[in-house]
CSV table of C-alpha atoms and ligand atoms in Angstrom, one decimal:
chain,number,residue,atom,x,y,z
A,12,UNK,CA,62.4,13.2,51.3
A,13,UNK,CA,63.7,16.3,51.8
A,14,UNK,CA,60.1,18.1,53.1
A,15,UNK,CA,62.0,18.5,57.1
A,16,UNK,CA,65.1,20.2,55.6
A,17,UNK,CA,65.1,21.6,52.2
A,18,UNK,CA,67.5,20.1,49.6
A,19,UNK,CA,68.7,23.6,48.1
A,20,UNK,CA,69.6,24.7,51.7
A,21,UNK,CA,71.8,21.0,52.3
A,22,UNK,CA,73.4,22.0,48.7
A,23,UNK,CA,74.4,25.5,49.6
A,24,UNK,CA,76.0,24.8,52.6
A,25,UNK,CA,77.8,21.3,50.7
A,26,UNK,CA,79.3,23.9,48.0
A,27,UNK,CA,80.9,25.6,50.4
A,28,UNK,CA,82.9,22.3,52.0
A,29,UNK,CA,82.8,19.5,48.8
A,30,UNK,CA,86.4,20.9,47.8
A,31,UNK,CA,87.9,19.9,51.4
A,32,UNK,CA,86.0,16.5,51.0
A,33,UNK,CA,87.5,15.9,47.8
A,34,UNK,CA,90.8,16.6,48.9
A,35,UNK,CA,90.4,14.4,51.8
A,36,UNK,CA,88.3,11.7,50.4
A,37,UNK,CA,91.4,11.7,47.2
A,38,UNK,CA,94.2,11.7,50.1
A,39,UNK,CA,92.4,8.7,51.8
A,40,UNK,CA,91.9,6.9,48.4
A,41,UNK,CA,95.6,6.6,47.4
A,42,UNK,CA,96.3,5.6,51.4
A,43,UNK,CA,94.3,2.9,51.1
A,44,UNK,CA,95.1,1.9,47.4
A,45,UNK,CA,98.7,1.1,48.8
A,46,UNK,CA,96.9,-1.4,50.8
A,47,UNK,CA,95.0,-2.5,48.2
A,48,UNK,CA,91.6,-1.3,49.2
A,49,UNK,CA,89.0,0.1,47.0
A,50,UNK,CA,87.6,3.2,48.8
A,51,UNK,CA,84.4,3.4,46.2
A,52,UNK,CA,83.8,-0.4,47.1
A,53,UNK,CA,83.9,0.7,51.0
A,54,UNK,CA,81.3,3.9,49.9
A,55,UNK,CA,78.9,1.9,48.2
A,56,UNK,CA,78.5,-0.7,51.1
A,57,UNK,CA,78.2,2.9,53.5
A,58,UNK,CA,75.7,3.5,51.0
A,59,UNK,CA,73.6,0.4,51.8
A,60,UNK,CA,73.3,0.9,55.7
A,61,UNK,CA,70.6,2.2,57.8
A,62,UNK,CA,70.3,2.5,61.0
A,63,UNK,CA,66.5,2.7,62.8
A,64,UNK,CA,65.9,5.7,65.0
A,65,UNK,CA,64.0,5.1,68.1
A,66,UNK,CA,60.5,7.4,68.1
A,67,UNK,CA,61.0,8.1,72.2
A,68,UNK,CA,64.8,9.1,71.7
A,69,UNK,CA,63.7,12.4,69.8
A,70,UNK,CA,62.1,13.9,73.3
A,71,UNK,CA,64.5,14.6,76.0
A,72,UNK,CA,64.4,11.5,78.6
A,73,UNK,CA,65.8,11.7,81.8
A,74,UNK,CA,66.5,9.8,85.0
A,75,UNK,CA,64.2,8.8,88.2
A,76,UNK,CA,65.9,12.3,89.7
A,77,UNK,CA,64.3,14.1,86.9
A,78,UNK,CA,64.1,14.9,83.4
A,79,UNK,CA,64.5,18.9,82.3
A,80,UNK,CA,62.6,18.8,78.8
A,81,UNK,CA,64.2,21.5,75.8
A,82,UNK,CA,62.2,24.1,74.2
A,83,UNK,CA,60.6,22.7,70.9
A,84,UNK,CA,60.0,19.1,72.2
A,85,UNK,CA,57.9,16.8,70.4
A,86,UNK,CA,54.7,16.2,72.3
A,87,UNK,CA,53.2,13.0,69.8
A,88,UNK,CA,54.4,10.7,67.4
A,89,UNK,CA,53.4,13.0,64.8
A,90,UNK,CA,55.6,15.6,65.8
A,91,UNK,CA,58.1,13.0,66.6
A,92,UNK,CA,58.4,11.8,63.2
A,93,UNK,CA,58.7,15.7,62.1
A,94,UNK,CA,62.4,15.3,63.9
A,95,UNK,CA,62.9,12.1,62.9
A,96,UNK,CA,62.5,13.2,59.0
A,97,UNK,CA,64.8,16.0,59.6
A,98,UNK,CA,68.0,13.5,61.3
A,99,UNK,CA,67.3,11.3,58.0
A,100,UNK,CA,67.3,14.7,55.5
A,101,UNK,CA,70.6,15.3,56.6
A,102,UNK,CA,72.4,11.9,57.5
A,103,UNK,CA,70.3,9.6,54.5
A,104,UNK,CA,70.8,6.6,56.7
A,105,UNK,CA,68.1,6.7,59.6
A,106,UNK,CA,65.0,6.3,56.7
A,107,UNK,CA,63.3,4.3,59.4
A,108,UNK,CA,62.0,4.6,62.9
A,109,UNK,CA,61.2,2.1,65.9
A,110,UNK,CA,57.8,3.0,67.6
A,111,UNK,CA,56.9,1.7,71.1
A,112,UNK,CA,53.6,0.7,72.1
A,113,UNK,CA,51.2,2.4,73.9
A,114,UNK,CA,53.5,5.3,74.0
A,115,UNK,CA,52.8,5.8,70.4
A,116,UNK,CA,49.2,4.6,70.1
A,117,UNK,CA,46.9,6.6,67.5
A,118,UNK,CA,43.4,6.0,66.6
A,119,UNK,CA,44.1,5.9,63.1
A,120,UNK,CA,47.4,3.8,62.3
A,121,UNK,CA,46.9,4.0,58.4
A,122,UNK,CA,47.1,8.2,58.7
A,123,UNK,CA,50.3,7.8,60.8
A,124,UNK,CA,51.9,5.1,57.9
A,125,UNK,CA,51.2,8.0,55.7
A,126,UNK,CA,52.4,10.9,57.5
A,127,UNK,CA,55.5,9.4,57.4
A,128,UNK,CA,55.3,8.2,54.0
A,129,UNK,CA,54.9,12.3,53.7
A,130,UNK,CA,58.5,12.2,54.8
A,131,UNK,CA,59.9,9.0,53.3
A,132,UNK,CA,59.9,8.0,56.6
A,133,UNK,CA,59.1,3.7,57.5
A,134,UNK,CA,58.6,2.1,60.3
A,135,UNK,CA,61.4,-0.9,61.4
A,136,UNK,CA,60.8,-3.1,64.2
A,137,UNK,CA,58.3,-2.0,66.7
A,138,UNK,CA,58.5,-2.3,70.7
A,139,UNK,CA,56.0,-3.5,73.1
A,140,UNK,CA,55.7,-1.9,76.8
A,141,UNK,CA,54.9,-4.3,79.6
A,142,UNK,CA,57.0,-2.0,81.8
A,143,UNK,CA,54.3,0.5,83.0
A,144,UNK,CA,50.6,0.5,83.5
A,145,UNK,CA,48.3,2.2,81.6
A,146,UNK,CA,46.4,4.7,83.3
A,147,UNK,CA,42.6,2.8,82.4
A,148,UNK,CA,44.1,-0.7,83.3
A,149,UNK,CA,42.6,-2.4,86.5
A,150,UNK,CA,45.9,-4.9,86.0
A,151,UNK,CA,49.1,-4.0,87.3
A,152,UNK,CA,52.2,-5.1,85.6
A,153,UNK,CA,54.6,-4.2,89.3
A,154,UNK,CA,54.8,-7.8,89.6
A,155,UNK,CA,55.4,-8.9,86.4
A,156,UNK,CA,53.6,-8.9,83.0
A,157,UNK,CA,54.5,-11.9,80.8
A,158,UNK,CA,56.0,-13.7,83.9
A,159,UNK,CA,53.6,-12.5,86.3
A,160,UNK,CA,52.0,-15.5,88.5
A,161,UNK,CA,48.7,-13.8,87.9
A,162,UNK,CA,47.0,-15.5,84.0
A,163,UNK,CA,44.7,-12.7,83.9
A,164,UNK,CA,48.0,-10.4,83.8
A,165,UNK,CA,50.0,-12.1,81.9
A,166,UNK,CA,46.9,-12.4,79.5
A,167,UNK,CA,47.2,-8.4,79.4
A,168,UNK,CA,50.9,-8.4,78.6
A,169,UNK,CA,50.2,-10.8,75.9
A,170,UNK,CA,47.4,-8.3,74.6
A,171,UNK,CA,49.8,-5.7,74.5
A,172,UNK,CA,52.5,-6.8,72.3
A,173,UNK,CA,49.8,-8.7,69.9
A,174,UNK,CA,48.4,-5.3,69.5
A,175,UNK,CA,51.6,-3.6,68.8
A,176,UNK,CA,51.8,-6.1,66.3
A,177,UNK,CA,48.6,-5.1,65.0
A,178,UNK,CA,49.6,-1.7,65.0
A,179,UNK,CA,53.0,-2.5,63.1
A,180,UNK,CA,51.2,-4.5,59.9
A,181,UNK,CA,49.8,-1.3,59.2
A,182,UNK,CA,52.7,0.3,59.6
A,183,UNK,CA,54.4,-2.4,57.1
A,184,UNK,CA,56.9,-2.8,59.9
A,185,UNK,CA,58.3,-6.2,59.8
A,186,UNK,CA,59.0,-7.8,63.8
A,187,UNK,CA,58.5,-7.3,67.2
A,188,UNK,CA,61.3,-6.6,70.0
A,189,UNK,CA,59.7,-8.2,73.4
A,190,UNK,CA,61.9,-6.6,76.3
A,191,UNK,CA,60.5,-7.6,80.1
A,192,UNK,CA,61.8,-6.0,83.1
A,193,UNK,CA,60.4,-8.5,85.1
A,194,UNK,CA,61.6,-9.8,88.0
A,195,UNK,CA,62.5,-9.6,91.7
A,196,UNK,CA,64.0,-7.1,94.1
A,197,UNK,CA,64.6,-9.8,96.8
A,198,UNK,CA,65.8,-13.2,97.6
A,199,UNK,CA,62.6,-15.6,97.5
A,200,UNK,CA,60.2,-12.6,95.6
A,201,UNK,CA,60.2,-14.4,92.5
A,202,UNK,CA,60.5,-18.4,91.5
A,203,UNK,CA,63.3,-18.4,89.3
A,204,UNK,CA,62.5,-21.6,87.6
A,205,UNK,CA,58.3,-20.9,87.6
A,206,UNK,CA,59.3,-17.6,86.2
A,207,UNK,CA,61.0,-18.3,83.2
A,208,UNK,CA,58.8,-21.0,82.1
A,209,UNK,CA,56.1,-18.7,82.4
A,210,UNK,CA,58.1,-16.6,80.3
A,211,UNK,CA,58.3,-19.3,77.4
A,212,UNK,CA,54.8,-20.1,77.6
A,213,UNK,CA,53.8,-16.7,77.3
A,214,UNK,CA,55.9,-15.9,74.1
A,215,UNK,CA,54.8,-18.9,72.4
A,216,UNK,CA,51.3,-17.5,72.8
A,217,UNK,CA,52.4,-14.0,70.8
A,218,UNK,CA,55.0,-16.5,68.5
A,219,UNK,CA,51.7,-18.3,67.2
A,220,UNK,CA,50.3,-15.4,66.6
A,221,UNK,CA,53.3,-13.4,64.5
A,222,UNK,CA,53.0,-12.7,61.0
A,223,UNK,CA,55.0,-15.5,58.5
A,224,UNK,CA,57.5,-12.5,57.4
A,225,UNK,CA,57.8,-11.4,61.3
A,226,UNK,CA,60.5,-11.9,63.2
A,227,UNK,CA,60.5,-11.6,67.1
A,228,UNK,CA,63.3,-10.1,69.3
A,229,UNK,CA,64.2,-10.9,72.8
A,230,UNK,CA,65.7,-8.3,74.5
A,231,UNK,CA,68.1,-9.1,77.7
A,232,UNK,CA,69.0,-7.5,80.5
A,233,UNK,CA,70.7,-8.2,83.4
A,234,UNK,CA,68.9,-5.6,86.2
A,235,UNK,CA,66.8,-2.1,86.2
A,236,UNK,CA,64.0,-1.8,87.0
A,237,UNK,CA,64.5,-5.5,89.0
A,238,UNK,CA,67.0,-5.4,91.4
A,239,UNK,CA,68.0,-8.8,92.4
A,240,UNK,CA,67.1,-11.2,89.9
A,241,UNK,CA,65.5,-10.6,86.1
A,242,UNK,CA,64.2,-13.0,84.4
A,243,UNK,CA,65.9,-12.5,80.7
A,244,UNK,CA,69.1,-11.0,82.5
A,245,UNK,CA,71.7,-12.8,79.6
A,246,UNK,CA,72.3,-13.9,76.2
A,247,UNK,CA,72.3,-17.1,77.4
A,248,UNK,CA,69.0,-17.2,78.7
A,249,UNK,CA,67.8,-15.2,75.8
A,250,UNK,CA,69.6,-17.9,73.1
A,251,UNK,CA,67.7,-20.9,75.0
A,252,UNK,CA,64.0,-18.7,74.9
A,253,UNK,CA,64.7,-18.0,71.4
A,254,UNK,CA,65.7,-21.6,70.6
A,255,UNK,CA,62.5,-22.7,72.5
A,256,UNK,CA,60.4,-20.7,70.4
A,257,UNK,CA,61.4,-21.4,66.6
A,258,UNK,CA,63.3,-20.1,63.8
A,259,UNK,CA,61.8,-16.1,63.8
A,260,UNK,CA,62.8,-15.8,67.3
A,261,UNK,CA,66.0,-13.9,67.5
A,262,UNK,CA,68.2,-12.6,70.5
A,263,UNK,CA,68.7,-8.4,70.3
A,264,UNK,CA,71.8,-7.3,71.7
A,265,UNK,CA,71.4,-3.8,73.7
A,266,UNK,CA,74.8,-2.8,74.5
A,267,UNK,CA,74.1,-1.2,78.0
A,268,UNK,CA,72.5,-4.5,79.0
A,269,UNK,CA,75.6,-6.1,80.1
A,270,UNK,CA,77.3,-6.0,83.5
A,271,UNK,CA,80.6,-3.7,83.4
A,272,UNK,CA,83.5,-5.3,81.3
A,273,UNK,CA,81.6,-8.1,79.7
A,274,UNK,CA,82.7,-8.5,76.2
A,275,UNK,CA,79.8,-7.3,74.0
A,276,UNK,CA,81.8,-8.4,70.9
A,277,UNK,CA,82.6,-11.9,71.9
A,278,UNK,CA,78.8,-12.6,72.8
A,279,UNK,CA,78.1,-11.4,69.5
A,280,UNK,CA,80.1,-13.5,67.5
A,281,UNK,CA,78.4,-16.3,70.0
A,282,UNK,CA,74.9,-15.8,68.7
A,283,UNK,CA,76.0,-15.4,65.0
A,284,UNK,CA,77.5,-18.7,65.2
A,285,UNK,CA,73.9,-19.6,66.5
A,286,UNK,CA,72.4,-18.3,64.2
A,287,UNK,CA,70.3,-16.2,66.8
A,288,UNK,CA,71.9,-13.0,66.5
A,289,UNK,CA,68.7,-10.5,65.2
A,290,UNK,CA,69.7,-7.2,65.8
A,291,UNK,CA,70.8,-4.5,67.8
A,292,UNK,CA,70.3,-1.2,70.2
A,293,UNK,CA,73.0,1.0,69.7
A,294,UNK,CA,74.2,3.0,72.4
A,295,UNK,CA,76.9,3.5,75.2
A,296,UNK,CA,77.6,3.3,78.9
A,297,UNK,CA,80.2,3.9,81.9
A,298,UNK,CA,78.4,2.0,84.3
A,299,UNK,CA,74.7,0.8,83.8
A,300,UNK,CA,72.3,1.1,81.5
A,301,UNK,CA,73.0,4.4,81.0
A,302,UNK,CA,71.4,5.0,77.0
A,303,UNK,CA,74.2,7.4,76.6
A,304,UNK,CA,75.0,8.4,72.8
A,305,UNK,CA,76.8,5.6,70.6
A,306,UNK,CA,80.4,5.5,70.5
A,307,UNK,CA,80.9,8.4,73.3
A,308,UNK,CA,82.4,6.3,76.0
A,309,UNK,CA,83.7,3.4,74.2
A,310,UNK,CA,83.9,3.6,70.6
A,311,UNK,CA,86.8,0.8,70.3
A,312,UNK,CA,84.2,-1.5,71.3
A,313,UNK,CA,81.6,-0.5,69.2
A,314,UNK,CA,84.6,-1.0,66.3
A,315,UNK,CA,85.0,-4.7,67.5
A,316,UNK,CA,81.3,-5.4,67.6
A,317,UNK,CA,81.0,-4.5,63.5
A,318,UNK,CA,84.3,-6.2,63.9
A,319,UNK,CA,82.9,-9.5,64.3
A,320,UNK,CA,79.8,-8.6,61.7
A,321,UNK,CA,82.3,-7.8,58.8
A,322,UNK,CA,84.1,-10.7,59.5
A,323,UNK,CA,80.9,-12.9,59.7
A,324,UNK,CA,79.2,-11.3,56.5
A,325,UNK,CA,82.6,-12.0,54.4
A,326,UNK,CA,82.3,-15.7,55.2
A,327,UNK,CA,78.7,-15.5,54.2
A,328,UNK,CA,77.4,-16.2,57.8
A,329,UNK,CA,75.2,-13.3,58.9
A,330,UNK,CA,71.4,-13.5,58.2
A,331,UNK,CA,69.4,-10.0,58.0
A,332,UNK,CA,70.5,-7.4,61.1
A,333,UNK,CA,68.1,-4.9,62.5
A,334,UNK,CA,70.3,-1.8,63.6
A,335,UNK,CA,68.3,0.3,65.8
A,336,UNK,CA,69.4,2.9,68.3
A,337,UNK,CA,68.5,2.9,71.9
A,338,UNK,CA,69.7,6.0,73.9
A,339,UNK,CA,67.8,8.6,76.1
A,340,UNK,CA,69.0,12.1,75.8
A,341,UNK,CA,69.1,14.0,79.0
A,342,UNK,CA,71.3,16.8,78.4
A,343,UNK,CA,71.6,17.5,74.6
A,344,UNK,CA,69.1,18.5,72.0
A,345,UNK,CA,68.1,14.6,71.1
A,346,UNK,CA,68.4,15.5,66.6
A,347,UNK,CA,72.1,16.2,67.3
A,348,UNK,CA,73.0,13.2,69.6
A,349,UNK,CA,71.2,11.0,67.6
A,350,UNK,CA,72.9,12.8,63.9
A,351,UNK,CA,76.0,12.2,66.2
A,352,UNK,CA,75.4,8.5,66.8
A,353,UNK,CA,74.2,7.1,63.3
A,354,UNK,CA,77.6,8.4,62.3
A,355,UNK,CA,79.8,6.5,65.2
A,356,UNK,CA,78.0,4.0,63.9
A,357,UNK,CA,78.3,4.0,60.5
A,358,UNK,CA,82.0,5.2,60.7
A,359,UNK,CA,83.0,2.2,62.7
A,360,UNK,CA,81.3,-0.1,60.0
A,361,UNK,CA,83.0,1.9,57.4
A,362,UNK,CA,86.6,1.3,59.9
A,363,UNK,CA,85.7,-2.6,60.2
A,364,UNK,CA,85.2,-2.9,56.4
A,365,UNK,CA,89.2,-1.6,56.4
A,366,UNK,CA,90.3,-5.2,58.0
A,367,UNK,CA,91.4,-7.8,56.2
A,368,UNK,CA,90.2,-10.8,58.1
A,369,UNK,CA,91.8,-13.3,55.7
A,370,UNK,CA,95.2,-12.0,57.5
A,371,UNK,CA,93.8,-11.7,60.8
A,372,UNK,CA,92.7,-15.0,60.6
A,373,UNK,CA,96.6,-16.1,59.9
A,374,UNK,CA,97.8,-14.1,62.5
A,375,UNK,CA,95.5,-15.9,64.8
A,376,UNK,CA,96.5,-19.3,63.5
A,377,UNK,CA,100.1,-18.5,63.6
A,378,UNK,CA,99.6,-16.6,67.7
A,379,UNK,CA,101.1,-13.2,66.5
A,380,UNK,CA,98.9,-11.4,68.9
A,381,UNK,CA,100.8,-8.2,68.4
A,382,UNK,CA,100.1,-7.9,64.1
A,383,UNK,CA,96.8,-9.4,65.5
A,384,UNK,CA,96.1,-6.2,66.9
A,385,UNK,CA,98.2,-3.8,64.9
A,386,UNK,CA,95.3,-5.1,62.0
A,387,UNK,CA,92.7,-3.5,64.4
A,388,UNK,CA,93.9,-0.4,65.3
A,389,UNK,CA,95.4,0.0,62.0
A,390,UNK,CA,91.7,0.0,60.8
A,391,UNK,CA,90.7,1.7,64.1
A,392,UNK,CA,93.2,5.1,64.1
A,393,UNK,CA,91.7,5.4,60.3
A,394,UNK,CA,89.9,8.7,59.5
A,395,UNK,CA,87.3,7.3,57.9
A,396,UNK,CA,84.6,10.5,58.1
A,397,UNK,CA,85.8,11.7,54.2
A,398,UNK,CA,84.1,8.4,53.1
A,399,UNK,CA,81.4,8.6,54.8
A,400,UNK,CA,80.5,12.3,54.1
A,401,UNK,CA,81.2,11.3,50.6
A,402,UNK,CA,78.2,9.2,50.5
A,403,UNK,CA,76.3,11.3,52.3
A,404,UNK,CA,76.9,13.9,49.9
A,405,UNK,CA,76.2,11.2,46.7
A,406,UNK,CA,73.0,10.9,48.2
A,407,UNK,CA,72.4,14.7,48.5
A,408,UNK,CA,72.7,14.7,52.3
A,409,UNK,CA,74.6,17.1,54.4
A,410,UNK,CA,78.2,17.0,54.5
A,411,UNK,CA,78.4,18.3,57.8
A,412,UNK,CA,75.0,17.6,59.3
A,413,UNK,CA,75.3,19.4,62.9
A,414,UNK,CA,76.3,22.4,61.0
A,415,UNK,CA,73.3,22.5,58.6
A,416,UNK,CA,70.9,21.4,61.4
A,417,UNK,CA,72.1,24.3,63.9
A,418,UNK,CA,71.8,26.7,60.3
A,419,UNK,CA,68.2,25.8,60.7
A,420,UNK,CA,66.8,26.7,64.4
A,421,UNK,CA,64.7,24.2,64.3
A,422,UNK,CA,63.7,24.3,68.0
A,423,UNK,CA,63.1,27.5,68.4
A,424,UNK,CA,61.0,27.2,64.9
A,425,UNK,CA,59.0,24.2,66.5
A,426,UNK,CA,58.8,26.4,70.4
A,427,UNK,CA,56.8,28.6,68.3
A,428,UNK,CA,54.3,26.0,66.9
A,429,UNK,CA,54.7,23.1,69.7
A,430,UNK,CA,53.6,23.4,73.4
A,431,UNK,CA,56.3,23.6,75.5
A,432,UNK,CA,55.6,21.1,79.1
A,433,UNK,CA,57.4,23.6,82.1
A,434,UNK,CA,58.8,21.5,84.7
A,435,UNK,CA,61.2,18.9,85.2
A,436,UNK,CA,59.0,15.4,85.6
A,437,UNK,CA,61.0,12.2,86.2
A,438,UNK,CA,61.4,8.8,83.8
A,439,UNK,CA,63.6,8.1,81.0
A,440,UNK,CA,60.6,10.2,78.7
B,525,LRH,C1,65.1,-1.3,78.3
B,525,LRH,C2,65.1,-0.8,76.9
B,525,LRH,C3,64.1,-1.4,76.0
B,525,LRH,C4,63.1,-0.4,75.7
B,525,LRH,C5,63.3,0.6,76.7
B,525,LRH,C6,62.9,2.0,76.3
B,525,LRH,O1,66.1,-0.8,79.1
B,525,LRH,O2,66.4,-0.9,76.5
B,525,LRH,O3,64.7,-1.7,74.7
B,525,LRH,O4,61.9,-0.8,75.5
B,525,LRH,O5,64.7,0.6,77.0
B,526,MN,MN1,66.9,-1.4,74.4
């Protein structure tokens, strides 16, 4: 660790601020003490979590208008690890990173598993792409890959994510998230029913085939690039594919994958009671899927999402969670949206570990919706950022990590070394 940003360089700049941490992180400890909360109990659980870092969220990604690319970009997944390495040096909770398939295909995947072992960087769950076609491929995936009514391309699609899952043993990376944008753009395009049973018959084929410690993910969504029907467009539909399948089939909850005002949280608590929740993509949106950095828009729901994971993993009912982020960065540098992001994230854990759901759960009994609530945003309106800069700074990371990172001109470092792609091409990267 520590080879993206050096360690003396996070210390200096920690000496300068670790007296104002104190004094907050002291301030926030006798608050809570009054409510009989441990703050060091809180900070070693914030010590615990990690959050995965998607490998095509560190280039600049853009719309189908266009996407206008930074100076410094990373061009492969070598260079994309490079900025991956330096979020982790300074936030200490993003040690991991999802890769997609093709779009990070090498030749060699045991020199890539230790590159990034160069930069204690692993590899979490890796993603297969049915989405586009691959420039050599005679088979189109347009009309479908997994649920296409051609076998010879659903055959294809199955290649694909069985060789991502190749590529991920070697990587020691530990499941599979299957998202299909298939469907139809107009009434009568697509069988709905033919469809999704070609959808189940085509998973089982890559199920058979995952590793005993693998888990698979199903990834809904309910339009984009489809239109007027998709095939996995719910978590219900997702729950009864996953059921179908077996035990290591698990439903992934993308939070911009749900129609405006559905209640994310409440779906959650659904599939943990299901025992199908598997993980997440972490991101944020005012209208569609926009990818749009974590807690921006709506933070207050990303609160009542760990909401519902606290309350499930202090009752003992919450099996092993991937956290992975899911964003496209159009119009920031992606290393400071994404520093940004892992710590929404991990300060509205930290704010959800704040609830004591043994009272909630009274209030509920007893219908005093209004101490109900006061509970939440009593947790909610806590500055909990001393606590986690606290372990941040335990675990020699930077206290303030946008400061330390804009210290470092990394891009204009990496504009030197990198080439730079002029132009403003269009696709999310
Ligand atoms: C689909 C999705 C999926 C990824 C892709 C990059 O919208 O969320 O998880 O494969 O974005
Ligand atoms: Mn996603």
């Amino acid at each position: 660790m520590f080879k993206a940003v050096e360690k003396d360089l996070i210390n200096t700049h920690n000496k300068k601020i670790e007296s104002d941490l104190n004094f907050d992180y002291e301030y926030l400890e006798k608050k809570l003490r009054k409510e009989n909360i441990d703050i060091h109990e809180i900070k070693e659980k914030i010590k615990r979590f990690q959050v995965a870092v998607p490998t095509w969220g560190v280039g600049t990604g853009g719309t189908r208008f266009a996407r206008f690319p930074g100076i410094g970009e990373p061009n492969n997944i070598f260079e994309k690890i490079e900025d991956c390495a330096v979020i982790n040096d300074l936030v200490g909770i993003t040690e991991k990173v999802s890769p997609h398939f093709p779009w990070d295909n090498v030749s060699d995947f045991k020199e890539l598993k230790e590159f990034a072992n160069s930069y204690s960087i692993g590899f979490d769950v890796v993603n297969s792409n049915t989405f586009q076609d691959s420039a050599d491929s005679e088979l189109s995936f347009k009309y479908g890959s997994l649920t296409n009514a051609n076998q010879s391309i659903r055959d294809l699609a199955i290649k694909v994510n069985l060789d991502a899952i190749n590529a991920g043993i070697t990587l020691e990376s530990k499941g599979l998230t299957v998202w299909v944008g298939d469907g139809g753009n107009f009434p009568g395009q697509i069988s709905f029913s033919n469809s999704l049973s070609r959808y189940i018959d085509s998973m089982k084929k890559i199920y058979t085939k995952l590793p005993q410690d693998w888990n698979i993910y199903l990834e809904h969504k309910p339009y984009e690039p489809a239109f007027y029907s998709t095939v996995i467009s719910d978590w219900g539909t997702s729950y009864i594919c996953a059921k179908e399948l077996g035990d290591r089939a698990l439903c992934l909850v993308d939070l911009g994958h749900h129609l405006p005002n559905t209640n994310i949280e409440m779906i959650v608590s659904r599939l943990i009671d299901l025992n199908k929740l598997g993980g997440f993509h972490f991101n944020d949106s005012k209208f569609g899927d926009d990818d749009l950095d974590a807690g921006s828009i709506n933070p207050y729901e990303l609160f009542l999402i760990f909401n519902e994971l606290s309350s499930a993993s202090q009752k003992g009912k919450l099996n092993q969670i991937s956290y992975m982020i899911d964003q496209s960065h159009n119009v920031t540098d992606p290393i400071e949206s994404l520093i940004l992001s892992s710590n929404e994230i991990i300060n509205c854990y930290a704010k959800s570990l704040l609830v004591n759901y043994d009272i909630l759960e009274e209030c509920q009994d007893k219908a005093d919706p209004i101490k109900a609530m006061q509970l939440l945003k009593n947790a909610f309106n806590t500055d909990v950022s001393s606590i986690t800069a606290m372990a941040r700074l335990e675990n020699l990371n930077a206290i303030n990590p946008i400061q330390v990172y804009r210290s470092l001109n990394y891009k204009q470092q990496k504009s030197k070394i990198r080439v730079t792609n002029k132009g403003s091409s269009s696709g999310i990267v």
